[in-house]
Amino acid sequence: MPRVSKTTWPRAPLLLSTDTLSWYWLDLIFQLAKEQWYEWLDLAMWKNFDARSIEYVAALVKKYKLPIKVIQISRKVNIKEMNQAVDLAKAVSAEVITINSPEIFNFKSYRFLTTHLPKYKAHNRDIKFSIINPKDSLYIWLIPKYYFKNIVQIIKKYSMYLWLDVANVQEEVLENQFAKKMVNFIPYLSVVYLSDVDKHWNHHLPMWEWELKLALLLKKFKQLEYWTYFSVKLDLDKKLLSDIGKIEVILKKCKLYYKENYEEVSIS
């Protein structure tokens, strides 16, 4: 494989998920993202009421010159929410729409997706429809909590792109099984969520403090020429969110981590 210099394009850009700051109004999220030098946004449409207004979102994109590349919709998706997402994606030129996996007893959303997704894909070929792999959680009696829990089935059985949430994959599976077969997944990945977990399996923590070997994973992504999108998705408590200064530091450190462990890494 040829040597990739520190400045060679293409690269996988780093997006900021508005889900990280979903307690804020969308205008403030745009402002913070712009100030911390994020290039694009990943819009969690279902988390912000103001994110459902096409005119308002388009105005923010224009005001901050900060494009939205991907749109995320809820676990309880229905025809109204999907149509809103498609209309918004077209209005702001977003390239990806992704669905959070419905809970296992939400038959209505699951049937809607399995029945209608092929039609949405056929009529919107410029949009990558994707599914986020859910947390590997169980109800009682070993019943899985969510549909679409198998990342291979998302691609093969449902013919969807995979939006990979690394924090939702068991550490051993991520660092051994997935890493060894990553080259096979690359063509089907639309976005990779970057965050960490701790030893108590708390999810979506800042990526430099905890258990996952994210630096090695990022290097592997670059080695295999993954050029699509990474997105920062963190779960931050309300006390932390009340301190804008601390949030700015976290966003800066996430950007720096990505820069040092992916963007500036030289591969031979």
PDB file of N, CA and C in Angstrom, residues 39-118:
ATOM      1  N   GLU A  39     -16.236  20.718  10.717  1.00  0.00           N
ATOM      2  CA  GLU A  39     -16.509  21.073   9.318  1.00  0.00           C
ATOM      3  C   GLU A  39     -17.966  20.875   8.937  1.00  0.00           C
ATOM      4  N   TRP A  40     -18.591  19.862   9.506  1.00  0.00           N
ATOM      5  CA  TRP A  40     -19.958  19.512   9.154  1.00  0.00           C
ATOM      6  C   TRP A  40     -20.674  18.999  10.395  1.00  0.00           C
ATOM      7  N   LEU A  41     -21.994  18.896  10.272  1.00  0.00           N
ATOM      8  CA  LEU A  41     -22.810  18.420  11.386  1.00  0.00           C
ATOM      9  C   LEU A  41     -23.546  17.140  11.026  1.00  0.00           C
ATOM     10  N   ASP A  42     -23.799  16.375  12.061  1.00  0.00           N
ATOM     11  CA  ASP A  42     -24.640  15.177  12.022  1.00  0.00           C
ATOM     12  C   ASP A  42     -25.881  15.540  12.842  1.00  0.00           C
ATOM     13  N   LEU A  43     -27.022  15.702  12.172  1.00  0.00           N
ATOM     14  CA  LEU A  43     -28.218  16.248  12.801  1.00  0.00           C
ATOM     15  C   LEU A  43     -29.128  15.141  13.326  1.00  0.00           C
ATOM     16  N   ALA A  44     -29.261  15.072  14.662  1.00  0.00           N
ATOM     17  CA  ALA A  44     -30.210  14.149  15.297  1.00  0.00           C
ATOM     18  C   ALA A  44     -31.586  14.814  15.284  1.00  0.00           C
ATOM     19  N   MET A  45     -32.306  14.615  14.195  1.00  0.00           N
ATOM     20  CA  MET A  45     -33.549  15.347  13.975  1.00  0.00           C
ATOM     21  C   MET A  45     -34.566  15.108  15.078  1.00  0.00           C
ATOM     22  N   TRP A  46     -34.574  13.926  15.625  1.00  0.00           N
ATOM     23  CA  TRP A  46     -35.589  13.550  16.609  1.00  0.00           C
ATOM     24  C   TRP A  46     -35.281  14.072  18.014  1.00  0.00           C
ATOM     25  N   LYS A  47     -34.084  14.580  18.232  1.00  0.00           N
ATOM     26  CA  LYS A  47     -33.695  15.043  19.561  1.00  0.00           C
ATOM     27  C   LYS A  47     -33.970  16.530  19.785  1.00  0.00           C
ATOM     28  N   ASN A  48     -34.089  17.313  18.722  1.00  0.00           N
ATOM     29  CA  ASN A  48     -34.310  18.762  18.839  1.00  0.00           C
ATOM     30  C   ASN A  48     -35.585  19.136  18.102  1.00  0.00           C
ATOM     31  N   PHE A  49     -36.528  19.735  18.816  1.00  0.00           N
ATOM     32  CA  PHE A  49     -37.780  20.126  18.176  1.00  0.00           C
ATOM     33  C   PHE A  49     -37.535  21.084  17.015  1.00  0.00           C
ATOM     34  N   ASP A  50     -36.583  21.996  17.184  1.00  0.00           N
ATOM     35  CA  ASP A  50     -36.329  22.969  16.128  1.00  0.00           C
ATOM     36  C   ASP A  50     -35.630  22.358  14.919  1.00  0.00           C
ATOM     37  N   ALA A  51     -35.163  21.104  15.048  1.00  0.00           N
ATOM     38  CA  ALA A  51     -34.502  20.443  13.921  1.00  0.00           C
ATOM     39  C   ALA A  51     -35.492  19.941  12.879  1.00  0.00           C
ATOM     40  N   ARG A  52     -36.772  19.977  13.191  1.00  0.00           N
ATOM     41  CA  ARG A  52     -37.784  19.487  12.250  1.00  0.00           C
ATOM     42  C   ARG A  52     -38.279  20.579  11.306  1.00  0.00           C
ATOM     43  N   SER A  53     -37.857  21.813  11.530  1.00  0.00           N
ATOM     44  CA  SER A  53     -38.251  22.917  10.666  1.00  0.00           C
ATOM     45  C   SER A  53     -37.221  23.078   9.555  1.00  0.00           C
ATOM     46  N   ILE A  54     -37.616  22.751   8.338  1.00  0.00           N
ATOM     47  CA  ILE A  54     -36.679  22.804   7.213  1.00  0.00           C
ATOM     48  C   ILE A  54     -36.162  24.217   7.000  1.00  0.00           C
ATOM     49  N   GLU A  55     -37.043  25.202   7.064  1.00  0.00           N
ATOM     50  CA  GLU A  55     -36.637  26.577   6.823  1.00  0.00           C
ATOM     51  C   GLU A  55     -35.636  27.044   7.882  1.00  0.00           C
ATOM     52  N   TYR A  56     -35.880  26.695   9.135  1.00  0.00           N
ATOM     53  CA  TYR A  56     -35.002  27.125  10.226  1.00  0.00           C
ATOM     54  C   TYR A  56     -33.628  26.463  10.108  1.00  0.00           C
ATOM     55  N   VAL A  57     -33.617  25.164   9.853  1.00  0.00           N
ATOM     56  CA  VAL A  57     -32.347  24.442   9.732  1.00  0.00           C
ATOM     57  C   VAL A  57     -31.553  24.972   8.538  1.00  0.00           C
ATOM     58  N   ALA A  58     -32.225  25.181   7.422  1.00  0.00           N
ATOM     59  CA  ALA A  58     -31.541  25.715   6.238  1.00  0.00           C
ATOM     60  C   ALA A  58     -30.956  27.098   6.515  1.00  0.00           C
ATOM     61  N   ALA A  59     -31.677  27.900   7.309  1.00  0.00           N
ATOM     62  CA  ALA A  59     -31.182  29.233   7.658  1.00  0.00           C
ATOM     63  C   ALA A  59     -29.937  29.147   8.531  1.00  0.00           C
ATOM     64  N   LEU A  60     -29.904  28.177   9.457  1.00  0.00           N
ATOM     65  CA  LEU A  60     -28.722  28.000  10.304  1.00  0.00           C
ATOM     66  C   LEU A  60     -27.520  27.544   9.482  1.00  0.00           C
ATOM     67  N   VAL A  61     -27.746  26.636   8.548  1.00  0.00           N
ATOM     68  CA  VAL A  61     -26.664  26.176   7.665  1.00  0.00           C
ATOM     69  C   VAL A  61     -26.058  27.357   6.923  1.00  0.00           C
ATOM     70  N   LYS A  62     -26.916  28.236   6.425  1.00  0.00           N
ATOM     71  CA  LYS A  62     -26.452  29.413   5.694  1.00  0.00           C
ATOM     72  C   LYS A  62     -25.760  30.406   6.615  1.00  0.00           C
ATOM     73  N   LYS A  63     -26.330  30.626   7.808  1.00  0.00           N
ATOM     74  CA  LYS A  63     -25.783  31.596   8.759  1.00  0.00           C
ATOM     75  C   LYS A  63     -24.372  31.214   9.197  1.00  0.00           C
ATOM     76  N   TYR A  64     -24.171  29.944   9.533  1.00  0.00           N
ATOM     77  CA  TYR A  64     -22.883  29.508  10.078  1.00  0.00           C
ATOM     78  C   TYR A  64     -21.963  28.900   9.010  1.00  0.00           C
ATOM     79  N   LYS A  65     -22.492  28.761   7.776  1.00  0.00           N
ATOM     80  CA  LYS A  65     -21.716  28.115   6.703  1.00  0.00           C
ATOM     81  C   LYS A  65     -21.200  26.756   7.172  1.00  0.00           C
ATOM     82  N   LEU A  66     -22.124  25.989   7.759  1.00  0.00           N
ATOM     83  CA  LEU A  66     -21.794  24.690   8.360  1.00  0.00           C
ATOM     84  C   LEU A  66     -22.781  23.654   7.831  1.00  0.00           C
ATOM     85  N   PRO A  67     -22.412  22.922   6.792  1.00  0.00           N
ATOM     86  CA  PRO A  67     -23.348  21.984   6.172  1.00  0.00           C
ATOM     87  C   PRO A  67     -23.724  20.809   7.078  1.00  0.00           C
ATOM     88  N   ILE A  68     -24.899  20.275   6.850  1.00  0.00           N
ATOM     89  CA  ILE A  68     -25.363  19.040   7.484  1.00  0.00           C
ATOM     90  C   ILE A  68     -25.193  17.921   6.471  1.00  0.00           C
ATOM     91  N   LYS A  69     -24.405  16.927   6.817  1.00  0.00           N
ATOM     92  CA  LYS A  69     -24.143  15.831   5.896  1.00  0.00           C
ATOM     93  C   LYS A  69     -24.998  14.605   6.195  1.00  0.00           C
ATOM     94  N   VAL A  70     -25.401  14.428   7.461  1.00  0.00           N
ATOM     95  CA  VAL A  70     -26.166  13.232   7.821  1.00  0.00           C
ATOM     96  C   VAL A  70     -27.305  13.611   8.759  1.00  0.00           C
ATOM     97  N   ILE A  71     -28.386  12.834   8.692  1.00  0.00           N
ATOM     98  CA  ILE A  71     -29.576  13.069   9.505  1.00  0.00           C
ATOM     99  C   ILE A  71     -29.953  11.770  10.197  1.00  0.00           C
ATOM    100  N   GLN A  72     -30.214  11.879  11.484  1.00  0.00           N
ATOM    101  CA  GLN A  72     -30.553  10.703  12.297  1.00  0.00           C
ATOM    102  C   GLN A  72     -32.006  10.791  12.745  1.00  0.00           C
ATOM    103  N   ILE A  73     -32.745   9.664  12.627  1.00  0.00           N
ATOM    104  CA  ILE A  73     -34.142   9.637  13.065  1.00  0.00           C
ATOM    105  C   ILE A  73     -34.328   8.586  14.156  1.00  0.00           C
ATOM    106  N   SER A  74     -35.517   8.569  14.749  1.00  0.00           N
ATOM    107  CA  SER A  74     -35.721   7.899  16.040  1.00  0.00           C
ATOM    108  C   SER A  74     -36.000   6.398  15.922  1.00  0.00           C
ATOM    109  N   ARG A  75     -36.047   5.758  17.071  1.00  0.00           N
ATOM    110  CA  ARG A  75     -36.410   4.337  17.161  1.00  0.00           C
ATOM    111  C   ARG A  75     -37.881   4.108  16.848  1.00  0.00           C
ATOM    112  N   LYS A  76     -38.703   5.158  16.970  1.00  0.00           N
ATOM    113  CA  LYS A  76     -40.150   5.027  16.762  1.00  0.00           C
ATOM    114  C   LYS A  76     -40.546   5.597  15.400  1.00  0.00           C
ATOM    115  N   VAL A  77     -39.704   5.400  14.438  1.00  0.00           N
ATOM    116  CA  VAL A  77     -39.903   6.000  13.129  1.00  0.00           C
ATOM    117  C   VAL A  77     -41.228   5.560  12.513  1.00  0.00           C
ATOM    118  N   ASN A  78     -41.859   6.503  11.825  1.00  0.00           N
ATOM    119  CA  ASN A  78     -43.076   6.224  11.071  1.00  0.00           C
ATOM    120  C   ASN A  78     -42.996   6.985   9.747  1.00  0.00           C
ATOM    121  N   ILE A  79     -44.050   6.928   8.959  1.00  0.00           N
ATOM    122  CA  ILE A  79     -44.006   7.547   7.638  1.00  0.00           C
ATOM    123  C   ILE A  79     -43.830   9.053   7.721  1.00  0.00           C
ATOM    124  N   LYS A  80     -44.419   9.687   8.726  1.00  0.00           N
ATOM    125  CA  LYS A  80     -44.296  11.138   8.861  1.00  0.00           C
ATOM    126  C   LYS A  80     -42.850  11.535   9.144  1.00  0.00           C
ATOM    127  N   GLU A  81     -42.222  10.861  10.091  1.00  0.00           N
ATOM    128  CA  GLU A  81     -40.838  11.208  10.438  1.00  0.00           C
ATOM    129  C   GLU A  81     -39.890  10.914   9.282  1.00  0.00           C
ATOM    130  N   MET A  82     -40.092   9.786   8.606  1.00  0.00           N
ATOM    131  CA  MET A  82     -39.222   9.454   7.481  1.00  0.00           C
ATOM    132  C   MET A  82     -39.362  10.475   6.364  1.00  0.00           C
ATOM    133  N   ASN A  83     -40.589  10.880   6.060  1.00  0.00           N
ATOM    134  CA  ASN A  83     -40.791  11.880   5.009  1.00  0.00           C
ATOM    135  C   ASN A  83     -40.169  13.222   5.390  1.00  0.00           C
ATOM    136  N   GLN A  84     -40.268  13.592   6.680  1.00  0.00           N
ATOM    137  CA  GLN A  84     -39.614  14.819   7.143  1.00  0.00           C
ATOM    138  C   GLN A  84     -38.109  14.732   6.935  1.00  0.00           C
ATOM    139  N   ALA A  85     -37.526  13.574   7.261  1.00  0.00           N
ATOM    140  CA  ALA A  85     -36.082  13.400   7.115  1.00  0.00           C
ATOM    141  C   ALA A  85     -35.657  13.487   5.655  1.00  0.00           C
ATOM    142  N   VAL A  86     -36.416  12.873   4.766  1.00  0.00           N
ATOM    143  CA  VAL A  86     -36.088  12.914   3.338  1.00  0.00           C
ATOM    144  C   VAL A  86     -36.193  14.341   2.812  1.00  0.00           C
ATOM    145  N   ASP A  87     -37.255  15.036   3.186  1.00  0.00           N
ATOM    146  CA  ASP A  87     -37.424  16.422   2.723  1.00  0.00           C
ATOM    147  C   ASP A  87     -36.300  17.313   3.241  1.00  0.00           C
ATOM    148  N   LEU A  88     -35.926  17.121   4.510  1.00  0.00           N
ATOM    149  CA  LEU A  88     -34.837  17.914   5.085  1.00  0.00           C
ATOM    150  C   LEU A  88     -33.505  17.584   4.411  1.00  0.00           C
ATOM    151  N   ALA A  89     -33.270  16.292   4.173  1.00  0.00           N
ATOM    152  CA  ALA A  89     -32.026  15.877   3.516  1.00  0.00           C
ATOM    153  C   ALA A  89     -31.891  16.534   2.145  1.00  0.00           C
ATOM    154  N   LYS A  90     -32.977  16.574   1.400  1.00  0.00           N
ATOM    155  CA  LYS A  90     -32.938  17.194   0.074  1.00  0.00           C
ATOM    156  C   LYS A  90     -32.720  18.702   0.179  1.00  0.00           C
ATOM    157  N   ALA A  91     -33.319  19.320   1.187  1.00  0.00           N
ATOM    158  CA  ALA A  91     -33.212  20.773   1.334  1.00  0.00           C
ATOM    159  C   ALA A  91     -31.802  21.220   1.694  1.00  0.00           C
ATOM    160  N   VAL A  92     -31.088  20.399   2.485  1.00  0.00           N
ATOM    161  CA  VAL A  92     -29.744  20.798   2.936  1.00  0.00           C
ATOM    162  C   VAL A  92     -28.641  19.974   2.286  1.00  0.00           C
ATOM    163  N   SER A  93     -29.009  19.137   1.310  1.00  0.00           N
ATOM    164  CA  SER A  93     -28.049  18.286   0.576  1.00  0.00           C
ATOM    165  C   SER A  93     -27.332  17.297   1.483  1.00  0.00           C
ATOM    166  N   ALA A  94     -28.039  16.749   2.454  1.00  0.00           N
ATOM    167  CA  ALA A  94     -27.472  15.695   3.300  1.00  0.00           C
ATOM    168  C   ALA A  94     -27.342  14.412   2.489  1.00  0.00           C
ATOM    169  N   GLU A  95     -26.336  13.609   2.824  1.00  0.00           N
ATOM    170  CA  GLU A  95     -26.036  12.414   2.043  1.00  0.00           C
ATOM    171  C   GLU A  95     -26.487  11.129   2.709  1.00  0.00           C
ATOM    172  N   VAL A  96     -26.748  11.178   4.018  1.00  0.00           N
ATOM    173  CA  VAL A  96     -27.060   9.967   4.771  1.00  0.00           C
ATOM    174  C   VAL A  96     -28.278  10.213   5.658  1.00  0.00           C
ATOM    175  N   ILE A  97     -29.190   9.247   5.680  1.00  0.00           N
ATOM    176  CA  ILE A  97     -30.264   9.203   6.676  1.00  0.00           C
ATOM    177  C   ILE A  97     -30.108   7.896   7.429  1.00  0.00           C
ATOM    178  N   THR A  98     -30.091   7.981   8.747  1.00  0.00           N
ATOM    179  CA  THR A  98     -29.928   6.760   9.520  1.00  0.00           C
ATOM    180  C   THR A  98     -31.035   6.595  10.543  1.00  0.00           C
ATOM    181  N   ILE A  99     -31.331   5.339  10.837  1.00  0.00           N
ATOM    182  CA  ILE A  99     -32.430   4.979  11.736  1.00  0.00           C
ATOM    183  C   ILE A  99     -31.858   4.307  12.978  1.00  0.00           C
ATOM    184  N   ASN A 100     -32.329   4.735  14.140  1.00  0.00           N
ATOM    185  CA  ASN A 100     -32.041   4.015  15.372  1.00  0.00           C
ATOM    186  C   ASN A 100     -32.910   2.763  15.431  1.00  0.00           C
ATOM    187  N   SER A 101     -32.329   1.647  15.794  1.00  0.00           N
ATOM    188  CA  SER A 101     -33.052   0.380  15.784  1.00  0.00           C
ATOM    189  C   SER A 101     -34.254   0.400  16.721  1.00  0.00           C
ATOM    190  N   PRO A 102     -35.448   0.029  16.236  1.00  0.00           N
ATOM    191  CA  PRO A 102     -36.626  -0.017  17.110  1.00  0.00           C
ATOM    192  C   PRO A 102     -36.471  -1.070  18.209  1.00  0.00           C
ATOM    193  N   GLU A 103     -37.130  -0.832  19.340  1.00  0.00           N
ATOM    194  CA  GLU A 103     -37.154  -1.846  20.386  1.00  0.00           C
ATOM    195  C   GLU A 103     -37.942  -3.061  19.906  1.00  0.00           C
ATOM    196  N   ILE A 104     -37.641  -4.202  20.485  1.00  0.00           N
ATOM    197  CA  ILE A 104     -38.104  -5.487  19.949  1.00  0.00           C
ATOM    198  C   ILE A 104     -39.624  -5.609  19.954  1.00  0.00           C
ATOM    199  N   PHE A 105     -40.320  -4.914  20.849  1.00  0.00           N
ATOM    200  CA  PHE A 105     -41.782  -5.000  20.876  1.00  0.00           C
ATOM    201  C   PHE A 105     -42.453  -3.865  20.090  1.00  0.00           C
ATOM    202  N   ASN A 106     -41.646  -3.071  19.416  1.00  0.00           N
ATOM    203  CA  ASN A 106     -42.199  -2.020  18.561  1.00  0.00           C
ATOM    204  C   ASN A 106     -42.378  -2.590  17.151  1.00  0.00           C
ATOM    205  N   PHE A 107     -43.388  -3.451  17.026  1.00  0.00           N
ATOM    206  CA  PHE A 107     -43.613  -4.128  15.739  1.00  0.00           C
ATOM    207  C   PHE A 107     -43.976  -3.132  14.643  1.00  0.00           C
ATOM    208  N   LYS A 108     -44.656  -2.048  15.021  1.00  0.00           N
ATOM    209  CA  LYS A 108     -45.135  -1.093  14.029  1.00  0.00           C
ATOM    210  C   LYS A 108     -43.983  -0.445  13.274  1.00  0.00           C
ATOM    211  N   SER A 109     -42.974   0.054  14.021  1.00  0.00           N
ATOM    212  CA  SER A 109     -41.823   0.695  13.358  1.00  0.00           C
ATOM    213  C   SER A 109     -41.012  -0.321  12.566  1.00  0.00           C
ATOM    214  N   TYR A 110     -40.852  -1.521  13.117  1.00  0.00           N
ATOM    215  CA  TYR A 110     -40.086  -2.552  12.423  1.00  0.00           C
ATOM    216  C   TYR A 110     -40.770  -2.936  11.107  1.00  0.00           C
ATOM    217  N   ARG A 111     -42.070  -3.118  11.131  1.00  0.00           N
ATOM    218  CA  ARG A 111     -42.799  -3.456   9.903  1.00  0.00           C
ATOM    219  C   ARG A 111     -42.735  -2.316   8.890  1.00  0.00           C
ATOM    220  N   PHE A 112     -42.830  -1.087   9.393  1.00  0.00           N
ATOM    221  CA  PHE A 112     -42.717   0.061   8.491  1.00  0.00           C
ATOM    222  C   PHE A 112     -41.371   0.042   7.769  1.00  0.00           C
ATOM    223  N   LEU A 113     -40.313  -0.186   8.511  1.00  0.00           N
ATOM    224  CA  LEU A 113     -38.974  -0.171   7.914  1.00  0.00           C
ATOM    225  C   LEU A 113     -38.786  -1.311   6.920  1.00  0.00           C
ATOM    226  N   THR A 114     -39.115  -2.521   7.318  1.00  0.00           N
ATOM    227  CA  THR A 114     -38.891  -3.662   6.428  1.00  0.00           C
ATOM    228  C   THR A 114     -39.790  -3.615   5.191  1.00  0.00           C
ATOM    229  N   THR A 115     -40.953  -2.974   5.316  1.00  0.00           N
ATOM    230  CA  THR A 115     -41.879  -2.889   4.182  1.00  0.00           C
ATOM    231  C   THR A 115     -41.539  -1.740   3.248  1.00  0.00           C
ATOM    232  N   HIS A 116     -41.199  -0.577   3.812  1.00  0.00           N
ATOM    233  CA  HIS A 116     -41.121   0.641   3.010  1.00  0.00           C
ATOM    234  C   HIS A 116     -39.707   1.115   2.675  1.00  0.00           C
ATOM    235  N   LEU A 117     -38.700   0.648   3.396  1.00  0.00           N
ATOM    236  CA  LEU A 117     -37.346   1.119   3.107  1.00  0.00           C
ATOM    237  C   LEU A 117     -36.908   0.851   1.662  1.00  0.00           C
ATOM    238  N   PRO A 118     -37.231  -0.312   1.092  1.00  0.00           N
ATOM    239  CA  PRO A 118     -36.836  -0.508  -0.311  1.00  0.00           C
ATOM    240  C   PRO A 118     -37.398   0.560  -1.247  1.00  0.00           C
TER     241      PRO A 118
END
